[in-house]
Coordinates of C-alpha atoms and ligand atoms in Angstrom, one line a residue:
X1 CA -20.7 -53.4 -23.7
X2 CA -21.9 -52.0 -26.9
X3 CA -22.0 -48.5 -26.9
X4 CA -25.9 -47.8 -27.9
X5 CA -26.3 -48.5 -23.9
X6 CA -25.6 -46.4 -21.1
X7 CA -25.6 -47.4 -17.3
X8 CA -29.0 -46.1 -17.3
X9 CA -30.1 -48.7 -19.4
X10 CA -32.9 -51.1 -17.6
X11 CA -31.6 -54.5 -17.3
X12 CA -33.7 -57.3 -19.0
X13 CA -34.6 -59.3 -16.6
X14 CA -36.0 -56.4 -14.2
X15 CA -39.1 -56.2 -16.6
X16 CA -42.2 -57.2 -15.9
X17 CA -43.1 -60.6 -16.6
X18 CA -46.4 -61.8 -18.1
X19 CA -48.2 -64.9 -19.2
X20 CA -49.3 -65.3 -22.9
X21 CA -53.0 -65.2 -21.3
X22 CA -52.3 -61.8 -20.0
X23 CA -51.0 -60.1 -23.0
X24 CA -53.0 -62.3 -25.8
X25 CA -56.3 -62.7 -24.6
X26 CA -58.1 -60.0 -27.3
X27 CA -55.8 -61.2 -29.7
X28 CA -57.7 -63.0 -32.9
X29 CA -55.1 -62.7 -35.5
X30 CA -51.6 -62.1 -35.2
X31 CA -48.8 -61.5 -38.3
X32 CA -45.7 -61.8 -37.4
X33 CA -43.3 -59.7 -39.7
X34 CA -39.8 -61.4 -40.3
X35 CA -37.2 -59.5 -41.8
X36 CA -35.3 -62.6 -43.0
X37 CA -36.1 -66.4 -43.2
X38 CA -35.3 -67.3 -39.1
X39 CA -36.7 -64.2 -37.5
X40 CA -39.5 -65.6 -36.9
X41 CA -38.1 -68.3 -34.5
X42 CA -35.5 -66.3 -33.2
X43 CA -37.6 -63.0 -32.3
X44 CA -41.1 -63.9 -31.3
X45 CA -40.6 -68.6 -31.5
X46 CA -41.9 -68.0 -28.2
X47 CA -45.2 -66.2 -29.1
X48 CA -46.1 -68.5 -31.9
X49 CA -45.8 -71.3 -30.2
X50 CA -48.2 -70.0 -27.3
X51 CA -50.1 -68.2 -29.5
X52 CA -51.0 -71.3 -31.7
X53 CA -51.4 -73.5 -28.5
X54 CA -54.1 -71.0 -28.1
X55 CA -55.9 -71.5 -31.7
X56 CA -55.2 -68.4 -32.4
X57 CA -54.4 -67.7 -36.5
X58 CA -50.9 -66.8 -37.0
X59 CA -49.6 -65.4 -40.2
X60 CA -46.0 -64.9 -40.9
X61 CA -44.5 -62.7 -43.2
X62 CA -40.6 -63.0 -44.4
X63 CA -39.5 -59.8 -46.2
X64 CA -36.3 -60.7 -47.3
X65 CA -35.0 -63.5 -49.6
X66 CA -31.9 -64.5 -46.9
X67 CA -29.8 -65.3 -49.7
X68 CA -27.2 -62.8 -48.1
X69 CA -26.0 -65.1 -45.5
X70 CA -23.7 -67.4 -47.8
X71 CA -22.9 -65.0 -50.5
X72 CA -20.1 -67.4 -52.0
X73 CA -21.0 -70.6 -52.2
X74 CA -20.9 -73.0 -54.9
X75 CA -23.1 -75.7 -53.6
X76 CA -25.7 -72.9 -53.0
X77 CA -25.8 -69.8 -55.4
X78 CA -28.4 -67.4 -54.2
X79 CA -31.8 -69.2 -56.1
X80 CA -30.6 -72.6 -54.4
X81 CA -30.2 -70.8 -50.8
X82 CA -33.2 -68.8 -50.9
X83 CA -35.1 -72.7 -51.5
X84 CA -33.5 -73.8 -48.8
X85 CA -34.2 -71.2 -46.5
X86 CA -38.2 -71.1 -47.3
X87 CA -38.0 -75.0 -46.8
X88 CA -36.4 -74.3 -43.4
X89 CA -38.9 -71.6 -42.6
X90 CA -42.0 -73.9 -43.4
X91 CA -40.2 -76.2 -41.0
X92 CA -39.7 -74.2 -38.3
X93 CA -43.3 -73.0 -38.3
X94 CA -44.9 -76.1 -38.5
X95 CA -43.2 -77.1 -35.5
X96 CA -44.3 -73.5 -34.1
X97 CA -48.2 -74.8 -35.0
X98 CA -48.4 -72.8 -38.1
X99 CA -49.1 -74.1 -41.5
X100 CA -47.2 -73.4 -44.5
X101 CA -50.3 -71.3 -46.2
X102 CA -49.9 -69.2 -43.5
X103 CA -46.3 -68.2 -45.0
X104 CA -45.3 -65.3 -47.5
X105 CA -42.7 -64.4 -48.9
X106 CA -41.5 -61.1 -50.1
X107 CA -38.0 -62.6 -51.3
X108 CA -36.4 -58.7 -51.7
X109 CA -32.8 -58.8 -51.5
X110 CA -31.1 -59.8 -48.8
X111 CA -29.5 -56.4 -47.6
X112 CA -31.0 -54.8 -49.8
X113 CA -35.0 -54.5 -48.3
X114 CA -36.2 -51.1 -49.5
X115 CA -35.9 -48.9 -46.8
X116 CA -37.3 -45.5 -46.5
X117 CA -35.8 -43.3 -49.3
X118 CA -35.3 -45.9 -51.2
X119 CA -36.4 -46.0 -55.0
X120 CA -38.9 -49.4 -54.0
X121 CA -40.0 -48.0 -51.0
X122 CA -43.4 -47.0 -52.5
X123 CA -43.9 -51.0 -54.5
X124 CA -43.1 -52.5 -50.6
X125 CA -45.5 -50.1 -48.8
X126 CA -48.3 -50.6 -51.3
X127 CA -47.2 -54.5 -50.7
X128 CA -47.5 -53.9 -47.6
X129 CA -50.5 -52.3 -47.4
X130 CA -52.5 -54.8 -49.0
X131 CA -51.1 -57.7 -47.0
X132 CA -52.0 -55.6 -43.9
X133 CA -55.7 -55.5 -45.2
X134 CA -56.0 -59.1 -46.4
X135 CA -55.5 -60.3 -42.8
X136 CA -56.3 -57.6 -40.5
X137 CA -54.3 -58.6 -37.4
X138 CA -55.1 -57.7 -34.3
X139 CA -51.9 -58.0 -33.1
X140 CA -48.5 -57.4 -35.0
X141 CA -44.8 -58.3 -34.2
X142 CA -42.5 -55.9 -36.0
X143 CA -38.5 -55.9 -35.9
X144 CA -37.3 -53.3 -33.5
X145 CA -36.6 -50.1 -35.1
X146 CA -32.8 -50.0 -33.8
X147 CA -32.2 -53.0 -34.6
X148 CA -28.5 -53.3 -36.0
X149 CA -28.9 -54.4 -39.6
X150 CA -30.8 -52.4 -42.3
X151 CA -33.2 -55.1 -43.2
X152 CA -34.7 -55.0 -39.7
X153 CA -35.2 -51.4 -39.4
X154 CA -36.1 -51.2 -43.3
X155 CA -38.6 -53.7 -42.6
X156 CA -40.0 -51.8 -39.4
X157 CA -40.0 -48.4 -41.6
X158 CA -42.3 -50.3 -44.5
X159 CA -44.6 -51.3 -41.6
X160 CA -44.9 -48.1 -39.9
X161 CA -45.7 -46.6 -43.4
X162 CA -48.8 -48.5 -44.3
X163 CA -50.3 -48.1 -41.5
X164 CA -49.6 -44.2 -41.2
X165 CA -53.8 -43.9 -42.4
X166 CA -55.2 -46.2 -40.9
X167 CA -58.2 -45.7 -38.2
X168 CA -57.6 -48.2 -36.5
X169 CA -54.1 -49.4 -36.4
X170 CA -53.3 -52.6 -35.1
X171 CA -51.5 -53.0 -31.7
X172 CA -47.9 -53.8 -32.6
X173 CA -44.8 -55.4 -30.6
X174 CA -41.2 -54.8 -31.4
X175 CA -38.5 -57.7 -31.3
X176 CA -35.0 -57.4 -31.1
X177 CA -32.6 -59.9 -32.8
X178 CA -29.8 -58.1 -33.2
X179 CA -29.7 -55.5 -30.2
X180 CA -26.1 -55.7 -29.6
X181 CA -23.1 -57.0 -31.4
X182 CA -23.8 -60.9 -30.3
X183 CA -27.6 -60.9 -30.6
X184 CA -30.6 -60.3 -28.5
X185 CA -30.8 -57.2 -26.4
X186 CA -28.9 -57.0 -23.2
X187 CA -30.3 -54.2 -21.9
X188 CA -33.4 -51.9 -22.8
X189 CA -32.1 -49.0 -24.6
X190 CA -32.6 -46.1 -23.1
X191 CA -36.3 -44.2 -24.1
X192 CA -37.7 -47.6 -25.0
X193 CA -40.3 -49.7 -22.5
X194 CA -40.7 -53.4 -22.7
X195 CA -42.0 -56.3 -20.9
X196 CA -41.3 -60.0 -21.3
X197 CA -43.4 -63.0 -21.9
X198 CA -43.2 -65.7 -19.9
X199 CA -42.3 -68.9 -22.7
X200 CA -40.6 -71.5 -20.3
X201 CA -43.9 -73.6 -21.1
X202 CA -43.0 -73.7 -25.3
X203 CA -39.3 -72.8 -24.8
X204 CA -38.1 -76.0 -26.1
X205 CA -40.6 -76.3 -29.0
X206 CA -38.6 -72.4 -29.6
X207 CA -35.3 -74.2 -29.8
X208 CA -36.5 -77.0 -32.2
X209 CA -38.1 -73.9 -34.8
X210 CA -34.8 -72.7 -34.7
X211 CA -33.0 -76.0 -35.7
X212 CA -34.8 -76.4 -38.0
X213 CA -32.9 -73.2 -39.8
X214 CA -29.8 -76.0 -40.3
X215 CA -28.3 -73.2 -42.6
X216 CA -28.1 -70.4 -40.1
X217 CA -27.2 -72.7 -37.5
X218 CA -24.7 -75.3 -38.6
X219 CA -22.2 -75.9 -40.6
X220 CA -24.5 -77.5 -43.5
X221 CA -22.9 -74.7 -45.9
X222 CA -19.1 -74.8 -45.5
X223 CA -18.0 -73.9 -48.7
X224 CA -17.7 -70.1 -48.0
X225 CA -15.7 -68.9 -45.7
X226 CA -17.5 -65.2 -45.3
X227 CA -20.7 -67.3 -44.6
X228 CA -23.0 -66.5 -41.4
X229 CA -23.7 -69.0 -38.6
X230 CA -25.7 -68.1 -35.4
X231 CA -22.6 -69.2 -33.0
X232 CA -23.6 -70.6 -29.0
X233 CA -23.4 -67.4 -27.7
X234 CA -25.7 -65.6 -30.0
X235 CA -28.3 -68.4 -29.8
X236 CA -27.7 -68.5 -26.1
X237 CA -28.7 -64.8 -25.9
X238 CA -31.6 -64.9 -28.0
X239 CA -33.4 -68.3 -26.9
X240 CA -33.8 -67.4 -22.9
X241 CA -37.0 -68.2 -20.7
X242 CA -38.6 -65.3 -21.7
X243 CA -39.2 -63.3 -24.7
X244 CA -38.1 -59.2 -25.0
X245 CA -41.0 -56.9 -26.4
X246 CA -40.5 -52.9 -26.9
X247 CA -43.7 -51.5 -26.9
X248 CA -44.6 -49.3 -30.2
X249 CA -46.9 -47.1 -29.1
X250 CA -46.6 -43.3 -30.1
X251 CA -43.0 -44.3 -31.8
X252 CA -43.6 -43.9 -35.7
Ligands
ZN1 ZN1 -32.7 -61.0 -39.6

């Protein structure tokens, strides 16, 4: 077991369980913030699915560029791979019910998102901040802030910035992808309270959004043998009958 938990960690699957109708009802916009191309799918597939199914406007957000996950190949050098990963992205949202206007990309650096100290941390805030505005959600999924890769908990730290002065913030949900070593989040850490949202109804149409990411989940790039690819267990962790959401409350 990794070693961020301790045995008095709250197993997943003793949280409470709710229906999107119970947890979305005052919800009129939603942005989803994805730290790379597949987040979206992989964190919160789920909730955009239901959450479209619903009429509700969904906009998405990808921060990085995800050109970091097949840093040698020939076939795909980094402007060819970050194509291919927005075509997958618009894929995997339109089979989640969103359109591909609906999309942005930030396309920073793959491993390199400006995180807080950072010399760009100021251009992605002010970014931030007036993508925040243009679409006022009422409702805003953000990567957890322990999340094990820097992107994630750079991305959560330009989030929590621009909306340091604002009146009235947004309410925001955190997603884990990559809570432990193999993906997902086994247990909730310790300080942290969660629920989970009941997606058995869109669970499949999750799966789909996710294959559509054919470079993150097969063997489509084989030419580099350092490259990254979600492996059974990992999806098998992060696509379940339920989605995992940390509340944010009071946590900035
Ligand atoms: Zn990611």
């Amino acid at each position: 077991m990794d070693q961020l938990y301790t045995a008095a960690a709250t197993e997943i699957d003793k949280l409470p369980l709710y229906s999107a109708d119970q947890v979305f009802s005052e919800c009129r916009c939603a942005v989803v913030v994805a730290p790379h191309p597949d987040d979206e799918s992989l964190g919160c597939g789920g909730a955009i699915a239901l959450l479209r199914q619903s009429d509700i406007p969904v906009q998405i957000l990808v921060v990085s560029d995800g050109t970091g996950s097949h840093p040698n190949s020939r076939r795909y050098p980094p402007s060819q791979l970050r194509h291919l990963r927005e075509q997958e992205t618009r894929l995997a949202a339109k089979r989640l019910g969103v359109d591909a206007q609906a999309i942005t990309f930030w396309r920073w650096p793959d491993k390199a998102v400006p995180g807080l100290g950072t010399q760009d941390f100021i251009i992605a805030v002010d970014q931030g901040r007036r993508y925040l505005r243009r679409h006022s959600p009422a409702l805003l999924f953000v990567p957890w802030r322990g999340d094990q890769h820097c992107d994630h908990r750079a991305a959560w730290q330009i989030i929590q910035a621009c909306l340091q002065d604002w009146s009235h913030p947004p309410r925001q949900v955190a997603y884990a992808v990559w809570g432990s070593r193999s993906a997902g989040l086994p247990l909730l850490p310790p300080g942290e309270t969660g629920w989970r949202l009941d997606i058995r109804s869109v669970e499949e149409i999750k799966r789909w959004a996710i294959a559509a990411h054919r470079s993150q989940t097969t063997l489509l790039i084989d030419d580099d043998p350092n490259g990254f690819c979600l492996t059974p267990d990992m999806l098998a962790n992060l696509i379940q009958p339920w989605e995992t959401y940390l509340d944010v409350t009071d946590k900035r």
